[in-house]
Amino acid sequence: MRPVPQGAGWSRERELLTPCRMLAPAFGRLTRNVLRRLRPGGGTALPGWVALRLDPRFVERSAARFALRVVITGTNGKTSTMTLLRQLLAALVMEVDEAAFPRLALALSPHLVVVTGLFRDQLDRFGEVQTTRRHLERAIAMLPQARLLLNGDDPLVASLAVEGRSSA
């Protein structure tokens, strides 16, 4: 085993690079590729959860390599928005499921959080759109340093704006 190289922003003690930690990205990609063949066009957070199971700090370690980190979340439009921003910025731009965002917020430590919209198409997953909003509200509260770019045309998203908070 060899020490993990320390990247920009990495301030943890030196850790050993274990086989699981080395394989986490590869198994995440493998999971993604298999899912793409089984369900073309179907998005899922499973590849990330596989990588996290092998390396619980996979997200934190990966995010620390980038000087600018952007999270895109919401019920619709994440992939299109992510693709556009990735082309415009030399940054880590991640599409994050709204239910997973509270668990990943601190590890990602984004500089910018983009919320596209909250639509009722997720009722089968969360029961009501207010549940989805509460997931986002919890994650945003954990990130006081992040700027927010909120869809002002969606009243539920606009309601996530915090008075006195920096917004993009």
Short mmCIF file of N, CA and C in Angstrom, two decimals:
data_model
loop_
_atom_site.label_atom_id
_atom_site.label_comp_id
_atom_site.label_asym_id
_atom_site.label_seq_id
_atom_site.Cartn_x
_atom_site.Cartn_y
_atom_site.Cartn_z
N MET A 1 0.84 -1.19 0.00
CA MET A 1 0.00 0.00 0.00
C MET A 1 0.88 1.24 0.00
N ARG A 2 0.39 2.28 -0.70
CA ARG A 2 1.16 3.51 -0.79
C ARG A 2 0.33 4.68 -0.26
N PRO A 3 1.01 5.73 0.20
CA PRO A 3 0.26 6.87 0.73
C PRO A 3 -0.55 7.55 -0.38
N VAL A 4 -1.70 8.08 0.00
CA VAL A 4 -2.52 8.85 -0.92
C VAL A 4 -1.85 10.21 -1.11
N PRO A 5 -1.67 10.68 -2.37
CA PRO A 5 -1.09 12.00 -2.57
C PRO A 5 -2.03 13.07 -2.06
N GLN A 6 -1.47 14.10 -1.49
CA GLN A 6 -2.30 15.17 -0.96
C GLN A 6 -2.52 16.21 -2.04
N GLY A 7 -3.79 16.46 -2.40
CA GLY A 7 -4.13 17.43 -3.43
C GLY A 7 -4.49 18.76 -2.82
N ALA A 8 -4.91 19.67 -3.68
CA ALA A 8 -5.32 21.00 -3.24
C ALA A 8 -6.47 20.87 -2.25
N GLY A 9 -6.31 21.48 -1.11
CA GLY A 9 -7.37 21.46 -0.11
C GLY A 9 -7.37 20.22 0.77
N TRP A 10 -6.53 19.26 0.49
CA TRP A 10 -6.51 18.03 1.28
C TRP A 10 -5.68 18.27 2.52
N SER A 11 -6.29 18.21 3.69
CA SER A 11 -5.57 18.54 4.92
C SER A 11 -5.62 17.40 5.94
N ARG A 12 -6.11 16.24 5.55
CA ARG A 12 -6.18 15.12 6.47
C ARG A 12 -4.79 14.50 6.64
N GLU A 13 -4.66 13.72 7.70
CA GLU A 13 -3.40 13.01 7.90
C GLU A 13 -3.19 12.04 6.75
N ARG A 14 -1.94 11.66 6.52
CA ARG A 14 -1.64 10.72 5.45
C ARG A 14 -2.38 9.41 5.69
N GLU A 15 -2.90 8.87 4.63
CA GLU A 15 -3.64 7.63 4.72
C GLU A 15 -3.05 6.63 3.74
N LEU A 16 -3.27 5.38 4.02
CA LEU A 16 -2.80 4.35 3.11
C LEU A 16 -3.82 4.13 2.01
N LEU A 17 -3.30 3.94 0.80
CA LEU A 17 -4.15 3.66 -0.33
C LEU A 17 -4.46 2.17 -0.33
N THR A 18 -5.64 1.81 0.14
CA THR A 18 -6.03 0.40 0.24
C THR A 18 -6.55 -0.09 -1.10
N PRO A 19 -6.61 -1.40 -1.29
CA PRO A 19 -7.18 -1.93 -2.54
C PRO A 19 -8.61 -1.44 -2.79
N CYS A 20 -9.43 -1.39 -1.75
CA CYS A 20 -10.80 -0.90 -1.93
C CYS A 20 -10.80 0.55 -2.40
N ARG A 21 -9.96 1.36 -1.81
CA ARG A 21 -9.88 2.76 -2.18
C ARG A 21 -9.40 2.91 -3.63
N MET A 22 -8.46 2.05 -4.03
CA MET A 22 -7.96 2.10 -5.41
C MET A 22 -9.04 1.66 -6.41
N LEU A 23 -9.87 0.71 -6.02
CA LEU A 23 -10.86 0.16 -6.94
C LEU A 23 -12.19 0.92 -6.96
N ALA A 24 -12.42 1.79 -6.00
CA ALA A 24 -13.69 2.50 -5.90
C ALA A 24 -14.07 3.22 -7.20
N PRO A 25 -13.18 4.03 -7.80
CA PRO A 25 -13.57 4.71 -9.06
C PRO A 25 -13.86 3.72 -10.18
N ALA A 26 -13.07 2.67 -10.30
CA ALA A 26 -13.26 1.69 -11.37
C ALA A 26 -14.60 0.96 -11.22
N PHE A 27 -14.96 0.57 -9.99
CA PHE A 27 -16.23 -0.12 -9.78
C PHE A 27 -17.41 0.83 -9.98
N GLY A 28 -17.23 2.10 -9.64
CA GLY A 28 -18.28 3.08 -9.91
C GLY A 28 -18.51 3.23 -11.41
N ARG A 29 -17.42 3.33 -12.19
CA ARG A 29 -17.54 3.43 -13.65
C ARG A 29 -18.15 2.15 -14.24
N LEU A 30 -17.72 1.00 -13.75
CA LEU A 30 -18.25 -0.26 -14.23
C LEU A 30 -19.76 -0.33 -13.99
N THR A 31 -20.19 0.06 -12.80
CA THR A 31 -21.62 0.07 -12.47
C THR A 31 -22.37 1.00 -13.42
N ARG A 32 -21.82 2.19 -13.66
CA ARG A 32 -22.44 3.14 -14.58
C ARG A 32 -22.58 2.55 -15.98
N ASN A 33 -21.52 1.92 -16.47
CA ASN A 33 -21.54 1.36 -17.83
C ASN A 33 -22.55 0.22 -17.95
N VAL A 34 -22.63 -0.64 -16.94
CA VAL A 34 -23.60 -1.73 -16.97
C VAL A 34 -25.02 -1.16 -16.96
N LEU A 35 -25.26 -0.17 -16.11
CA LEU A 35 -26.60 0.44 -16.04
C LEU A 35 -26.98 1.11 -17.35
N ARG A 36 -26.02 1.74 -18.02
CA ARG A 36 -26.30 2.39 -19.31
C ARG A 36 -26.73 1.37 -20.35
N ARG A 37 -26.17 0.18 -20.29
CA ARG A 37 -26.56 -0.87 -21.23
C ARG A 37 -27.94 -1.44 -20.88
N LEU A 38 -28.22 -1.56 -19.59
CA LEU A 38 -29.50 -2.12 -19.16
C LEU A 38 -30.65 -1.12 -19.27
N ARG A 39 -30.36 0.14 -18.97
CA ARG A 39 -31.38 1.20 -18.97
C ARG A 39 -30.86 2.43 -19.68
N PRO A 40 -30.78 2.42 -21.01
CA PRO A 40 -30.26 3.60 -21.72
C PRO A 40 -31.06 4.85 -21.36
N GLY A 41 -30.34 5.91 -21.05
CA GLY A 41 -31.00 7.17 -20.71
C GLY A 41 -31.48 7.28 -19.28
N GLY A 42 -31.42 6.20 -18.53
CA GLY A 42 -31.90 6.22 -17.15
C GLY A 42 -30.80 6.66 -16.20
N GLY A 43 -31.03 7.73 -15.47
CA GLY A 43 -30.04 8.20 -14.51
C GLY A 43 -30.19 7.48 -13.18
N THR A 44 -29.12 7.36 -12.47
CA THR A 44 -29.15 6.71 -11.17
C THR A 44 -27.95 7.15 -10.34
N ALA A 45 -28.10 7.11 -9.05
CA ALA A 45 -27.00 7.43 -8.13
C ALA A 45 -26.21 6.19 -7.74
N LEU A 46 -26.62 5.02 -8.23
CA LEU A 46 -26.00 3.77 -7.82
C LEU A 46 -24.48 3.73 -8.02
N PRO A 47 -23.93 4.21 -9.16
CA PRO A 47 -22.46 4.16 -9.31
C PRO A 47 -21.73 4.90 -8.17
N GLY A 48 -22.28 6.03 -7.77
CA GLY A 48 -21.68 6.77 -6.66
C GLY A 48 -21.77 6.02 -5.35
N TRP A 49 -22.91 5.37 -5.12
CA TRP A 49 -23.07 4.62 -3.87
C TRP A 49 -22.14 3.42 -3.84
N VAL A 50 -21.87 2.79 -5.00
CA VAL A 50 -20.93 1.68 -5.07
C VAL A 50 -19.53 2.18 -4.69
N ALA A 51 -19.12 3.30 -5.28
CA ALA A 51 -17.80 3.87 -4.97
C ALA A 51 -17.71 4.24 -3.49
N LEU A 52 -18.77 4.81 -2.93
CA LEU A 52 -18.77 5.19 -1.51
C LEU A 52 -18.74 3.98 -0.59
N ARG A 53 -19.32 2.89 -1.03
CA ARG A 53 -19.29 1.67 -0.20
C ARG A 53 -17.86 1.15 -0.07
N LEU A 54 -17.10 1.26 -1.17
CA LEU A 54 -15.71 0.81 -1.16
C LEU A 54 -14.79 1.81 -0.47
N ASP A 55 -15.10 3.09 -0.63
CA ASP A 55 -14.28 4.15 -0.05
C ASP A 55 -15.21 5.22 0.51
N PRO A 56 -15.52 5.19 1.80
CA PRO A 56 -16.48 6.13 2.38
C PRO A 56 -16.11 7.61 2.19
N ARG A 57 -14.86 7.91 1.88
CA ARG A 57 -14.46 9.31 1.67
C ARG A 57 -14.15 9.59 0.19
N PHE A 58 -14.68 8.76 -0.69
CA PHE A 58 -14.44 8.89 -2.12
C PHE A 58 -14.84 10.27 -2.64
N VAL A 59 -16.02 10.74 -2.27
CA VAL A 59 -16.51 12.03 -2.75
C VAL A 59 -15.62 13.15 -2.23
N GLU A 60 -15.32 13.13 -0.95
CA GLU A 60 -14.49 14.18 -0.35
C GLU A 60 -13.11 14.22 -1.01
N ARG A 61 -12.51 13.06 -1.21
CA ARG A 61 -11.19 12.97 -1.83
C ARG A 61 -11.21 13.45 -3.28
N SER A 62 -12.24 13.06 -4.00
CA SER A 62 -12.35 13.46 -5.41
C SER A 62 -12.60 14.96 -5.54
N ALA A 63 -13.49 15.49 -4.72
CA ALA A 63 -13.83 16.91 -4.80
C ALA A 63 -12.64 17.80 -4.43
N ALA A 64 -11.80 17.34 -3.52
CA ALA A 64 -10.67 18.15 -3.04
C ALA A 64 -9.66 18.45 -4.15
N ARG A 65 -9.70 17.71 -5.24
CA ARG A 65 -8.76 17.93 -6.34
C ARG A 65 -9.11 19.14 -7.18
N PHE A 66 -10.30 19.71 -7.01
CA PHE A 66 -10.77 20.81 -7.84
C PHE A 66 -10.85 22.11 -7.03
N ALA A 67 -10.37 23.18 -7.63
CA ALA A 67 -10.41 24.48 -6.96
C ALA A 67 -11.83 25.04 -6.91
N LEU A 68 -12.63 24.74 -7.92
CA LEU A 68 -14.01 25.23 -7.99
C LEU A 68 -14.93 24.03 -8.09
N ARG A 69 -15.94 23.97 -7.20
CA ARG A 69 -16.87 22.85 -7.18
C ARG A 69 -18.30 23.39 -7.29
N VAL A 70 -19.07 22.82 -8.22
CA VAL A 70 -20.45 23.23 -8.46
C VAL A 70 -21.34 22.00 -8.34
N VAL A 71 -22.44 22.13 -7.62
CA VAL A 71 -23.42 21.06 -7.48
C VAL A 71 -24.69 21.50 -8.19
N ILE A 72 -25.23 20.61 -9.03
CA ILE A 72 -26.50 20.85 -9.71
C ILE A 72 -27.50 19.87 -9.12
N THR A 73 -28.63 20.37 -8.67
CA THR A 73 -29.65 19.49 -8.11
C THR A 73 -31.03 20.03 -8.47
N GLY A 74 -32.03 19.25 -8.24
CA GLY A 74 -33.41 19.59 -8.59
C GLY A 74 -34.03 18.37 -9.23
N THR A 75 -35.34 18.40 -9.45
CA THR A 75 -36.00 17.21 -9.99
C THR A 75 -35.86 17.08 -11.49
N ASN A 76 -35.65 18.18 -12.21
CA ASN A 76 -35.52 18.14 -13.66
C ASN A 76 -34.42 19.09 -14.12
N GLY A 77 -33.80 18.76 -15.25
CA GLY A 77 -32.83 19.66 -15.87
C GLY A 77 -31.41 19.56 -15.37
N LYS A 78 -31.13 18.62 -14.48
CA LYS A 78 -29.77 18.52 -13.91
C LYS A 78 -28.73 18.19 -14.98
N THR A 79 -29.00 17.20 -15.81
CA THR A 79 -28.01 16.75 -16.78
C THR A 79 -27.72 17.83 -17.81
N SER A 80 -28.73 18.49 -18.33
CA SER A 80 -28.53 19.55 -19.31
C SER A 80 -27.73 20.71 -18.71
N THR A 81 -28.11 21.11 -17.51
CA THR A 81 -27.41 22.21 -16.83
C THR A 81 -25.97 21.83 -16.54
N MET A 82 -25.75 20.59 -16.08
CA MET A 82 -24.40 20.12 -15.78
C MET A 82 -23.54 20.12 -17.04
N THR A 83 -24.07 19.62 -18.14
CA THR A 83 -23.31 19.58 -19.39
C THR A 83 -22.93 20.98 -19.83
N LEU A 84 -23.85 21.91 -19.76
CA LEU A 84 -23.59 23.29 -20.14
C LEU A 84 -22.50 23.91 -19.27
N LEU A 85 -22.63 23.80 -17.96
CA LEU A 85 -21.66 24.40 -17.05
C LEU A 85 -20.29 23.74 -17.15
N ARG A 86 -20.26 22.44 -17.35
CA ARG A 86 -18.99 21.73 -17.49
C ARG A 86 -18.22 22.26 -18.70
N GLN A 87 -18.94 22.61 -19.77
CA GLN A 87 -18.30 23.16 -20.96
C GLN A 87 -17.79 24.59 -20.73
N LEU A 88 -18.49 25.34 -19.88
CA LEU A 88 -18.13 26.74 -19.63
C LEU A 88 -17.06 26.92 -18.57
N LEU A 89 -17.03 26.02 -17.59
CA LEU A 89 -16.14 26.20 -16.45
C LEU A 89 -15.08 25.10 -16.39
N ALA A 90 -13.92 25.46 -15.93
CA ALA A 90 -12.90 24.44 -15.63
C ALA A 90 -13.10 24.08 -14.17
N ALA A 91 -14.14 23.31 -13.91
CA ALA A 91 -14.53 23.04 -12.53
C ALA A 91 -15.11 21.64 -12.42
N LEU A 92 -15.20 21.18 -11.20
CA LEU A 92 -15.94 19.95 -10.92
C LEU A 92 -17.41 20.34 -10.88
N VAL A 93 -18.18 19.86 -11.85
CA VAL A 93 -19.61 20.13 -11.90
C VAL A 93 -20.29 18.79 -11.73
N MET A 94 -21.01 18.62 -10.63
CA MET A 94 -21.63 17.33 -10.31
C MET A 94 -23.13 17.45 -10.27
N GLU A 95 -23.77 16.47 -10.88
CA GLU A 95 -25.22 16.31 -10.80
C GLU A 95 -25.49 15.47 -9.55
N VAL A 96 -26.25 16.02 -8.62
CA VAL A 96 -26.48 15.32 -7.35
C VAL A 96 -27.98 15.15 -7.14
N ASP A 97 -28.39 13.93 -6.88
CA ASP A 97 -29.78 13.63 -6.57
C ASP A 97 -30.20 14.42 -5.34
N GLU A 98 -31.39 14.98 -5.41
CA GLU A 98 -31.84 15.85 -4.31
C GLU A 98 -31.93 15.12 -2.97
N ALA A 99 -32.25 13.84 -2.96
CA ALA A 99 -32.31 13.09 -1.71
C ALA A 99 -30.92 12.75 -1.18
N ALA A 100 -29.94 12.62 -2.08
CA ALA A 100 -28.57 12.30 -1.67
C ALA A 100 -27.80 13.54 -1.25
N PHE A 101 -28.24 14.70 -1.67
CA PHE A 101 -27.49 15.93 -1.43
C PHE A 101 -27.18 16.18 0.05
N PRO A 102 -28.11 16.01 0.99
CA PRO A 102 -27.75 16.25 2.40
C PRO A 102 -26.60 15.37 2.88
N ARG A 103 -26.52 14.13 2.40
CA ARG A 103 -25.44 13.23 2.83
C ARG A 103 -24.11 13.56 2.17
N LEU A 104 -24.14 14.22 1.02
CA LEU A 104 -22.92 14.50 0.27
C LEU A 104 -22.45 15.95 0.38
N ALA A 105 -23.28 16.82 0.92
CA ALA A 105 -23.01 18.25 0.91
C ALA A 105 -21.65 18.61 1.50
N LEU A 106 -21.37 18.14 2.70
CA LEU A 106 -20.11 18.51 3.35
C LEU A 106 -18.90 17.93 2.64
N ALA A 107 -19.02 16.71 2.14
CA ALA A 107 -17.90 16.10 1.43
C ALA A 107 -17.60 16.83 0.12
N LEU A 108 -18.64 17.28 -0.57
CA LEU A 108 -18.44 18.00 -1.82
C LEU A 108 -17.96 19.42 -1.58
N SER A 109 -18.44 20.04 -0.53
CA SER A 109 -18.11 21.41 -0.18
C SER A 109 -18.13 22.33 -1.40
N PRO A 110 -19.28 22.42 -2.08
CA PRO A 110 -19.34 23.20 -3.31
C PRO A 110 -19.23 24.70 -3.07
N HIS A 111 -18.71 25.39 -4.06
CA HIS A 111 -18.67 26.85 -4.03
C HIS A 111 -19.98 27.43 -4.54
N LEU A 112 -20.64 26.67 -5.42
CA LEU A 112 -21.90 27.11 -6.03
C LEU A 112 -22.87 25.94 -6.02
N VAL A 113 -24.11 26.20 -5.60
CA VAL A 113 -25.18 25.21 -5.65
C VAL A 113 -26.25 25.76 -6.59
N VAL A 114 -26.56 25.00 -7.64
CA VAL A 114 -27.58 25.37 -8.61
C VAL A 114 -28.78 24.46 -8.39
N VAL A 115 -29.95 25.06 -8.17
CA VAL A 115 -31.18 24.27 -8.01
C VAL A 115 -32.07 24.62 -9.21
N THR A 116 -32.33 23.61 -10.04
CA THR A 116 -33.04 23.83 -11.30
C THR A 116 -34.55 23.97 -11.13
N GLY A 117 -35.15 23.13 -10.34
CA GLY A 117 -36.60 23.18 -10.16
C GLY A 117 -37.07 22.00 -9.32
N LEU A 118 -38.27 22.12 -8.79
CA LEU A 118 -38.87 21.05 -8.01
C LEU A 118 -40.25 20.75 -8.60
N PHE A 119 -40.37 19.59 -9.21
CA PHE A 119 -41.60 19.21 -9.86
C PHE A 119 -42.18 17.96 -9.22
N ARG A 120 -43.44 17.76 -9.39
CA ARG A 120 -44.16 16.65 -8.76
C ARG A 120 -43.87 15.30 -9.39
N ASP A 121 -42.99 15.21 -10.36
CA ASP A 121 -42.71 13.93 -11.00
C ASP A 121 -41.96 12.96 -10.09
N GLN A 122 -41.53 13.40 -8.94
CA GLN A 122 -40.80 12.56 -8.01
C GLN A 122 -41.68 12.03 -6.88
N LEU A 123 -42.99 12.14 -7.02
CA LEU A 123 -43.90 11.72 -5.95
C LEU A 123 -43.76 10.24 -5.61
N ASP A 124 -43.39 9.42 -6.60
CA ASP A 124 -43.22 7.99 -6.32
C ASP A 124 -42.04 7.74 -5.41
N ARG A 125 -41.08 8.66 -5.37
CA ARG A 125 -39.89 8.50 -4.53
C ARG A 125 -40.05 9.14 -3.16
N PHE A 126 -40.66 10.32 -3.12
CA PHE A 126 -40.66 11.10 -1.88
C PHE A 126 -42.04 11.38 -1.30
N GLY A 127 -43.10 11.07 -2.01
CA GLY A 127 -44.44 11.27 -1.48
C GLY A 127 -44.99 12.65 -1.74
N GLU A 128 -44.20 13.68 -1.55
CA GLU A 128 -44.66 15.04 -1.82
C GLU A 128 -43.46 15.91 -2.14
N VAL A 129 -43.69 16.95 -2.89
CA VAL A 129 -42.61 17.82 -3.34
C VAL A 129 -41.98 18.59 -2.16
N GLN A 130 -42.73 18.81 -1.10
CA GLN A 130 -42.18 19.48 0.08
C GLN A 130 -41.07 18.65 0.73
N THR A 131 -41.16 17.32 0.63
CA THR A 131 -40.11 16.45 1.16
C THR A 131 -38.81 16.70 0.40
N THR A 132 -38.92 16.81 -0.91
CA THR A 132 -37.75 17.09 -1.74
C THR A 132 -37.16 18.45 -1.36
N ARG A 133 -38.02 19.44 -1.17
CA ARG A 133 -37.55 20.78 -0.77
C ARG A 133 -36.81 20.72 0.57
N ARG A 134 -37.34 19.95 1.52
CA ARG A 134 -36.69 19.83 2.82
C ARG A 134 -35.31 19.19 2.71
N HIS A 135 -35.14 18.21 1.80
CA HIS A 135 -33.81 17.63 1.56
C HIS A 135 -32.84 18.73 1.13
N LEU A 136 -33.26 19.55 0.20
CA LEU A 136 -32.39 20.61 -0.31
C LEU A 136 -32.12 21.66 0.75
N GLU A 137 -33.13 22.01 1.51
CA GLU A 137 -32.98 23.01 2.57
C GLU A 137 -31.94 22.56 3.61
N ARG A 138 -31.99 21.26 3.98
CA ARG A 138 -31.01 20.73 4.94
C ARG A 138 -29.60 20.81 4.38
N ALA A 139 -29.42 20.44 3.13
CA ALA A 139 -28.09 20.46 2.52
C ALA A 139 -27.56 21.88 2.42
N ILE A 140 -28.40 22.81 1.98
CA ILE A 140 -27.98 24.21 1.84
C ILE A 140 -27.60 24.79 3.19
N ALA A 141 -28.31 24.43 4.24
CA ALA A 141 -27.99 24.93 5.58
C ALA A 141 -26.61 24.48 6.04
N MET A 142 -26.14 23.35 5.53
CA MET A 142 -24.81 22.85 5.90
C MET A 142 -23.69 23.55 5.14
N LEU A 143 -24.04 24.39 4.18
CA LEU A 143 -23.04 25.00 3.29
C LEU A 143 -23.12 26.52 3.31
N PRO A 144 -22.85 27.15 4.45
CA PRO A 144 -23.00 28.60 4.52
C PRO A 144 -22.05 29.36 3.60
N GLN A 145 -20.94 28.72 3.18
CA GLN A 145 -19.98 29.39 2.32
C GLN A 145 -20.38 29.32 0.84
N ALA A 146 -21.30 28.45 0.48
CA ALA A 146 -21.66 28.26 -0.92
C ALA A 146 -22.59 29.37 -1.40
N ARG A 147 -22.39 29.78 -2.65
CA ARG A 147 -23.32 30.71 -3.29
C ARG A 147 -24.45 29.89 -3.88
N LEU A 148 -25.62 30.48 -3.96
CA LEU A 148 -26.80 29.78 -4.47
C LEU A 148 -27.24 30.40 -5.79
N LEU A 149 -27.55 29.57 -6.75
CA LEU A 149 -28.16 29.99 -8.00
C LEU A 149 -29.48 29.24 -8.08
N LEU A 150 -30.56 29.95 -7.79
CA LEU A 150 -31.87 29.33 -7.64
C LEU A 150 -32.79 29.75 -8.78
N ASN A 151 -33.60 28.81 -9.24
CA ASN A 151 -34.58 29.08 -10.28
C ASN A 151 -35.69 29.94 -9.67
N GLY A 152 -35.66 31.23 -9.94
CA GLY A 152 -36.65 32.14 -9.38
C GLY A 152 -38.04 31.98 -9.95
N ASP A 153 -38.18 31.25 -11.06
CA ASP A 153 -39.49 31.01 -11.64
C ASP A 153 -40.25 29.89 -10.93
N ASP A 154 -39.56 29.16 -10.08
CA ASP A 154 -40.17 28.07 -9.32
C ASP A 154 -40.30 28.55 -7.87
N PRO A 155 -41.53 28.79 -7.39
CA PRO A 155 -41.70 29.33 -6.03
C PRO A 155 -41.07 28.47 -4.94
N LEU A 156 -41.11 27.14 -5.09
CA LEU A 156 -40.50 26.27 -4.07
C LEU A 156 -38.98 26.45 -4.05
N VAL A 157 -38.37 26.55 -5.22
CA VAL A 157 -36.92 26.76 -5.28
C VAL A 157 -36.57 28.15 -4.77
N ALA A 158 -37.30 29.15 -5.20
CA ALA A 158 -37.04 30.53 -4.76
C ALA A 158 -37.15 30.64 -3.24
N SER A 159 -38.02 29.84 -2.64
CA SER A 159 -38.18 29.89 -1.18
C SER A 159 -36.96 29.36 -0.43
N LEU A 160 -36.02 28.74 -1.15
CA LEU A 160 -34.78 28.26 -0.52
C LEU A 160 -33.80 29.40 -0.27
N ALA A 161 -34.04 30.55 -0.86
CA ALA A 161 -33.17 31.71 -0.64
C ALA A 161 -33.20 32.08 0.83
N VAL A 162 -32.03 32.31 1.39
CA VAL A 162 -31.92 32.66 2.79
C VAL A 162 -31.56 34.14 2.88
N GLU A 163 -32.32 34.91 3.62
CA GLU A 163 -32.06 36.34 3.74
C GLU A 163 -30.65 36.57 4.30
N GLY A 164 -29.93 37.48 3.65
CA GLY A 164 -28.57 37.78 4.09
C GLY A 164 -27.54 36.84 3.52
N ARG A 165 -27.98 35.84 2.76
CA ARG A 165 -27.07 34.85 2.18
C ARG A 165 -26.61 35.32 0.81
N SER A 166 -25.38 35.06 0.50
CA SER A 166 -24.82 35.41 -0.80
C SER A 166 -25.46 34.56 -1.88
N SER A 167 -25.95 35.18 -2.94
CA SER A 167 -26.50 34.40 -4.04
C SER A 167 -25.81 34.82 -5.33
N ALA A 168 -25.76 33.89 -6.28
CA ALA A 168 -25.06 34.15 -7.54
C ALA A 168 -25.90 35.04 -8.42
#
